[in-house]
Structure formats: C-alpha cells, structure tokens
Short mmCIF file of C-alpha atoms in Angstrom, two decimals:
data_model
loop_
_atom_site.label_atom_id
_atom_site.label_comp_id
_atom_site.label_asym_id
_atom_site.label_seq_id
_atom_site.Cartn_x
_atom_site.Cartn_y
_atom_site.Cartn_z
CA GLU A 1 114.05 76.76 75.02
CA VAL A 2 111.23 75.14 76.97
CA GLN A 3 108.24 77.43 77.44
CA VAL A 4 104.86 76.92 79.05
CA VAL A 5 102.36 79.70 78.42
CA GLN A 6 98.89 79.79 79.89
CA SER A 7 95.73 81.53 78.73
CA GLY A 8 94.65 84.78 80.33
CA ALA A 9 92.61 85.59 83.40
CA GLU A 10 88.93 84.69 83.43
CA VAL A 11 85.93 86.13 85.26
CA LYS A 12 82.92 83.84 85.25
CA LYS A 13 79.60 83.39 87.00
CA PRO A 14 78.60 80.35 89.07
CA ARG A 15 77.34 77.41 86.98
CA GLU A 16 79.13 78.64 83.87
CA SER A 17 81.60 76.41 82.05
CA LEU A 18 85.26 77.21 81.45
CA LYS A 19 88.27 75.76 79.62
CA ILE A 20 91.74 77.19 80.20
CA SER A 21 94.80 76.29 78.21
CA CYS A 22 98.51 75.63 78.56
CA LYS A 23 100.66 75.91 75.44
CA ALA A 24 103.99 74.08 75.61
CA SER A 25 106.95 74.50 73.27
CA GLY A 26 110.65 73.80 72.99
CA TYR A 27 110.50 70.07 73.74
CA SER A 28 108.78 66.88 72.60
CA PHE A 29 105.26 67.45 73.94
CA THR A 30 104.21 63.81 73.84
CA ASN A 31 107.15 62.61 75.94
CA TYR A 32 106.45 64.47 79.19
CA TRP A 33 103.56 64.62 81.62
CA ILE A 34 101.79 67.97 82.08
CA GLY A 35 100.14 68.65 85.40
CA TRP A 36 97.73 71.19 86.86
CA VAL A 37 98.05 72.80 90.30
CA ARG A 38 95.57 74.99 92.16
CA GLN A 39 96.50 77.78 94.54
CA MET A 40 93.65 79.45 96.36
CA PRO A 41 94.21 83.01 97.58
CA GLY A 42 96.85 83.06 100.30
CA LYS A 43 97.07 79.26 100.42
CA GLY A 44 99.41 76.45 99.42
CA LEU A 45 99.74 74.32 96.30
CA GLU A 46 97.22 71.57 95.53
CA TRP A 47 97.89 68.96 92.86
CA MET A 48 94.79 68.54 90.69
CA GLY A 49 95.76 66.10 88.02
CA ILE A 50 98.11 65.24 85.18
CA ILE A 51 98.08 63.98 81.62
CA TYR A 52 100.65 62.13 79.53
CA PRO A 53 100.05 63.39 75.97
CA GLY A 54 101.85 60.39 74.48
CA ASP A 55 98.98 58.03 75.29
CA PHE A 56 96.52 60.42 77.03
CA ASP A 57 96.88 58.59 80.35
CA THR A 58 95.23 60.95 82.85
CA ARG A 59 95.31 60.86 86.65
CA TYR A 60 93.32 62.99 89.07
CA SER A 61 93.52 63.88 92.71
CA PRO A 62 90.49 62.44 94.53
CA SER A 63 89.74 66.02 95.60
CA PHE A 64 89.22 67.06 91.98
CA GLN A 65 88.03 63.84 90.31
CA GLY A 66 84.67 64.47 88.68
CA ARG A 67 84.94 68.23 89.13
CA VAL A 68 87.42 68.97 86.35
CA THR A 69 88.56 67.41 83.09
CA ILE A 70 92.13 67.45 81.83
CA SER A 71 92.82 66.95 78.14
CA ALA A 72 95.48 67.62 75.51
CA ASP A 73 95.68 68.39 71.80
CA ASN A 74 98.99 67.11 70.49
CA SER A 75 98.58 68.84 67.13
CA ILE A 76 98.97 72.20 68.86
CA THR A 77 101.00 71.01 71.90
CA THR A 78 98.40 72.35 74.31
CA ALA A 79 96.91 70.96 77.48
CA TYR A 80 93.55 72.01 78.91
CA LEU A 81 91.73 72.17 82.22
CA GLN A 82 87.99 72.50 82.10
CA TRP A 83 84.96 72.83 84.33
CA SER A 84 81.36 72.19 83.31
CA SER A 85 79.81 74.11 86.20
CA LEU A 86 81.91 76.56 88.18
CA LYS A 87 81.45 77.41 91.84
CA ALA A 88 82.61 80.43 93.79
CA SER A 89 85.03 78.11 95.59
CA ASP A 90 86.85 77.53 92.27
CA THR A 91 88.25 81.06 92.52
CA ALA A 92 92.00 80.54 92.48
CA MET A 93 95.21 80.73 90.50
CA TYR A 94 95.74 77.67 88.32
CA TYR A 95 99.19 76.63 87.17
CA CYS A 96 100.22 74.10 84.59
CA ALA A 97 103.69 72.62 84.67
CA ARG A 98 105.79 70.10 82.79
CA GLY A 99 106.41 66.85 84.61
CA GLY A 100 108.85 64.07 83.92
CA GLY A 101 108.97 61.28 81.37
CA ARG A 102 106.48 58.40 81.15
CA THR A 103 107.93 56.42 84.04
CA GLU A 104 109.00 59.45 86.06
CA GLY A 105 105.66 61.04 86.78
CA GLY A 106 105.58 64.48 88.19
CA HIS A 107 108.33 66.60 89.49
CA PHE A 108 107.59 69.86 87.72
CA ASP A 109 110.51 71.67 86.15
CA PHE A 110 108.85 74.26 83.90
CA TRP A 111 105.79 76.20 85.05
CA GLY A 112 103.32 78.42 83.31
CA GLN A 113 102.69 81.93 84.57
CA GLY A 114 99.33 80.95 86.05
CA THR A 115 95.74 81.65 85.06
CA LEU A 116 93.62 83.53 87.59
CA VAL A 117 90.04 82.32 87.61
CA THR A 118 87.47 84.41 89.46
CA VAL A 119 83.96 83.06 89.92
CA SER A 120 81.48 85.56 91.23
CA SER A 121 77.83 86.36 90.75
CA GLU B 1 96.97 59.51 99.81
CA ILE B 2 100.37 60.47 101.17
CA VAL B 3 100.30 63.47 103.46
CA LEU B 4 103.39 65.68 103.57
CA THR B 5 103.85 67.72 106.74
CA GLN B 6 106.27 70.63 106.62
CA SER B 7 107.86 72.31 109.61
CA PRO B 8 108.29 74.87 110.88
CA GLY B 9 105.48 76.96 109.50
CA THR B 10 107.64 80.06 109.47
CA LEU B 11 111.38 80.50 109.81
CA SER B 12 112.81 83.94 110.54
CA LEU B 13 116.58 84.19 110.14
CA SER B 14 119.29 86.71 109.32
CA PRO B 15 121.35 86.85 106.13
CA GLY B 16 124.24 84.40 106.27
CA GLU B 17 122.48 82.05 108.67
CA ARG B 18 121.66 78.44 107.88
CA ALA B 19 118.04 77.45 107.24
CA THR B 20 116.81 73.92 107.81
CA LEU B 21 113.35 73.00 106.52
CA SER B 22 111.68 69.68 107.22
CA CYS B 23 109.21 67.60 105.21
CA ARG B 24 107.77 64.43 106.72
CA ALA B 25 105.70 61.93 104.72
CA SER B 26 102.88 59.80 106.16
CA GLN B 27 104.41 56.79 104.39
CA SER B 28 107.58 56.13 102.44
CA VAL B 29 108.10 58.09 99.23
CA SER B 30 111.48 56.45 98.60
CA SER B 31 113.69 59.22 97.16
CA TYR B 32 110.94 60.76 95.04
CA LEU B 33 110.70 64.09 96.78
CA ALA B 34 111.12 67.57 95.32
CA TRP B 35 111.35 71.07 96.75
CA TYR B 36 109.98 74.27 95.21
CA GLN B 37 110.43 77.92 96.00
CA GLN B 38 107.62 80.40 95.49
CA LYS B 39 107.96 84.16 95.79
CA PRO B 40 104.95 86.48 95.98
CA GLY B 41 103.19 86.90 92.64
CA GLN B 42 105.35 84.27 90.95
CA ALA B 43 104.92 80.68 89.87
CA PRO B 44 106.75 78.05 91.89
CA ARG B 45 110.30 77.19 90.86
CA LEU B 46 111.82 73.72 91.10
CA LEU B 47 114.85 73.73 93.40
CA ILE B 48 115.58 70.08 94.18
CA TYR B 49 114.29 66.83 92.69
CA GLU B 50 114.71 63.19 93.73
CA THR B 51 115.66 64.33 97.24
CA SER B 52 119.07 65.82 96.50
CA ASN B 53 119.50 66.83 92.86
CA ARG B 54 119.64 70.55 92.22
CA ALA B 55 117.60 71.74 89.25
CA THR B 56 119.28 73.72 86.49
CA GLY B 57 120.53 77.11 87.61
CA ILE B 58 119.91 76.55 91.34
CA PRO B 59 122.71 77.91 93.54
CA ALA B 60 124.85 75.47 95.48
CA ARG B 61 123.71 76.93 98.81
CA PHE B 62 120.50 74.90 98.34
CA SER B 63 120.80 71.22 99.20
CA GLY B 64 118.42 68.38 99.95
CA SER B 65 118.75 65.19 101.93
CA GLY B 66 116.72 62.34 103.42
CA SER B 67 114.94 59.19 102.37
CA GLY B 68 111.78 57.25 103.09
CA THR B 69 109.66 59.56 105.23
CA ASP B 70 111.99 62.30 106.46
CA PHE B 71 113.50 64.95 104.24
CA THR B 72 115.39 68.20 104.71
CA LEU B 73 116.02 71.25 102.56
CA THR B 74 119.05 73.23 103.73
CA ILE B 75 119.98 76.73 102.67
CA SER B 76 123.57 76.98 103.85
CA SER B 77 123.91 80.75 103.96
CA LEU B 78 120.75 82.80 103.52
CA GLU B 79 120.62 85.60 100.98
CA PRO B 80 117.95 88.31 101.03
CA GLU B 81 116.47 86.90 97.81
CA ASP B 82 115.75 83.58 99.54
CA SER B 83 112.74 85.11 101.25
CA ALA B 84 109.91 82.91 99.94
CA VAL B 85 107.61 80.01 100.69
CA TYR B 86 109.08 76.54 100.17
CA PHE B 87 106.98 73.48 99.32
CA CYS B 88 107.87 69.81 99.18
CA GLN B 89 106.14 67.41 96.78
CA GLN B 90 106.19 63.62 96.33
CA ARG B 91 105.85 61.67 93.10
CA ASN B 92 106.22 58.17 94.52
CA THR B 93 102.51 57.38 94.65
CA TRP B 94 99.37 58.64 92.94
CA PRO B 95 97.88 61.05 93.78
CA LEU B 96 100.85 63.38 93.82
CA THR B 97 100.81 65.61 96.87
CA PHE B 98 102.37 68.82 98.13
CA GLY B 99 103.26 69.82 101.66
CA GLY B 100 101.65 72.85 103.25
CA GLY B 101 104.75 75.02 102.91
CA THR B 102 107.34 76.78 105.10
CA ARG B 103 107.69 80.54 104.91
CA VAL B 104 111.27 81.79 105.19
CA GLU B 105 111.62 85.39 106.30
CA ILE B 106 114.90 87.27 106.21
CA LYS B 107 115.39 89.62 109.15
#
C-alpha cells in the first residue's frame, strides 16, 4: 500500500530555519517524482517544486526558486522541504504528493496529510 | 508559465443535477491535464489524469474531456458528498501549475 506521511505542525519565528519531511512507502521511491504544494489559508493550490529521487533532478516554480530547497534521502525514502529564513507570509499548509514516473512528471496520485507551518513573532 | 483559468468560481446545484466545470489554459497542454477534489480539512484527491482517465476508486459519475487549451470536468449526477473545491493542474510544461479552483455547493 502506497503511503505518504508528513511531519507534524510547526510554529516558528520570522528568520528562523525549518525543514519538514515527507516519508514515502509502499512503492519504489526512486522511480517516481515527489512534489510539494502550498496552500495558504482559504486559498488555492500552488505548485512549489518537485524532485526525482532516482537522479535528484529538481525543478522549482519561479515563485519559490531561491526561497526553498527540496531534497531527498533515498536511504530512508524521505523527501524534504526547507527554508533558511522564514517569513510570516510562509504561514500555510504544505502538502507533498507522489508524481508520475521519470518521463511523466507530475500528476499527483498519493498525497500526504499536510504540514501546517505557522510563522509568527 | 502556463496559466489555468477555472470557471465558474462557484457552482450551486441540487442533488442529481449535472455539474460542468471548465479549465482553460493560456497555451496548449496537450492532454496532460488532471483534476483534483478537495474537501474542507482534507488533502486534495486525484480524480482524473491525462484529461479523461479516472483515478483508482473514482466513481463513474466523474468524467473529463477536452484537449489543447479547453478542458471540462463533468459530474453527471451530483451527490451530497461531491460538495468540494475542484482544481485542474497541467504537467505539460515546467513549471507545473494549478487552476484557481471551482467551488461546488450542493443545495
């Protein structure tokens, strides 16, 4: 059974760093993209970026390039999303989701439960 | 980047009625369009991928059609549990993009 389980909610202060995780299981981790999606309170879905663990190819939305870093650790089938300096505007729910195979990119069939990040002084 | 425009913003219909949701792309996405359903407090759920393929476990009342720049999600006979926000998403071109969503309300 495919499962995608995210780390728990975080409360941070502006300018702090943060790394949230996405643990995948039940399939060959290195053969599917894993993407990250932001949802600000009461708003729609925003695609942030995606990584292919097989060769660590990583793509970012221009809106998030340079603001976040996506990585993966194949030894523990986990993907990560990290910030070096949070802002209040980063307050949102963050979802990870499994994409398609190497040439299929990202339609997301299995989603994590979401990680709520709150940034407040 | 490809902009996806969804219409209408909100659809209010009665159980048993047919719902037609539109997603228009600013340039061709070929057939690489998906639809997701999101209920309050839940993660999105994949309904349709590659324009017209139902994801595993999705009821037959959900169907997708279109190509190029114009796509439609149809719910043939609304059930109360179909109350949700529906998003389209393209994977034809990086960066991937989502539409702004259509809220479906059941009267």
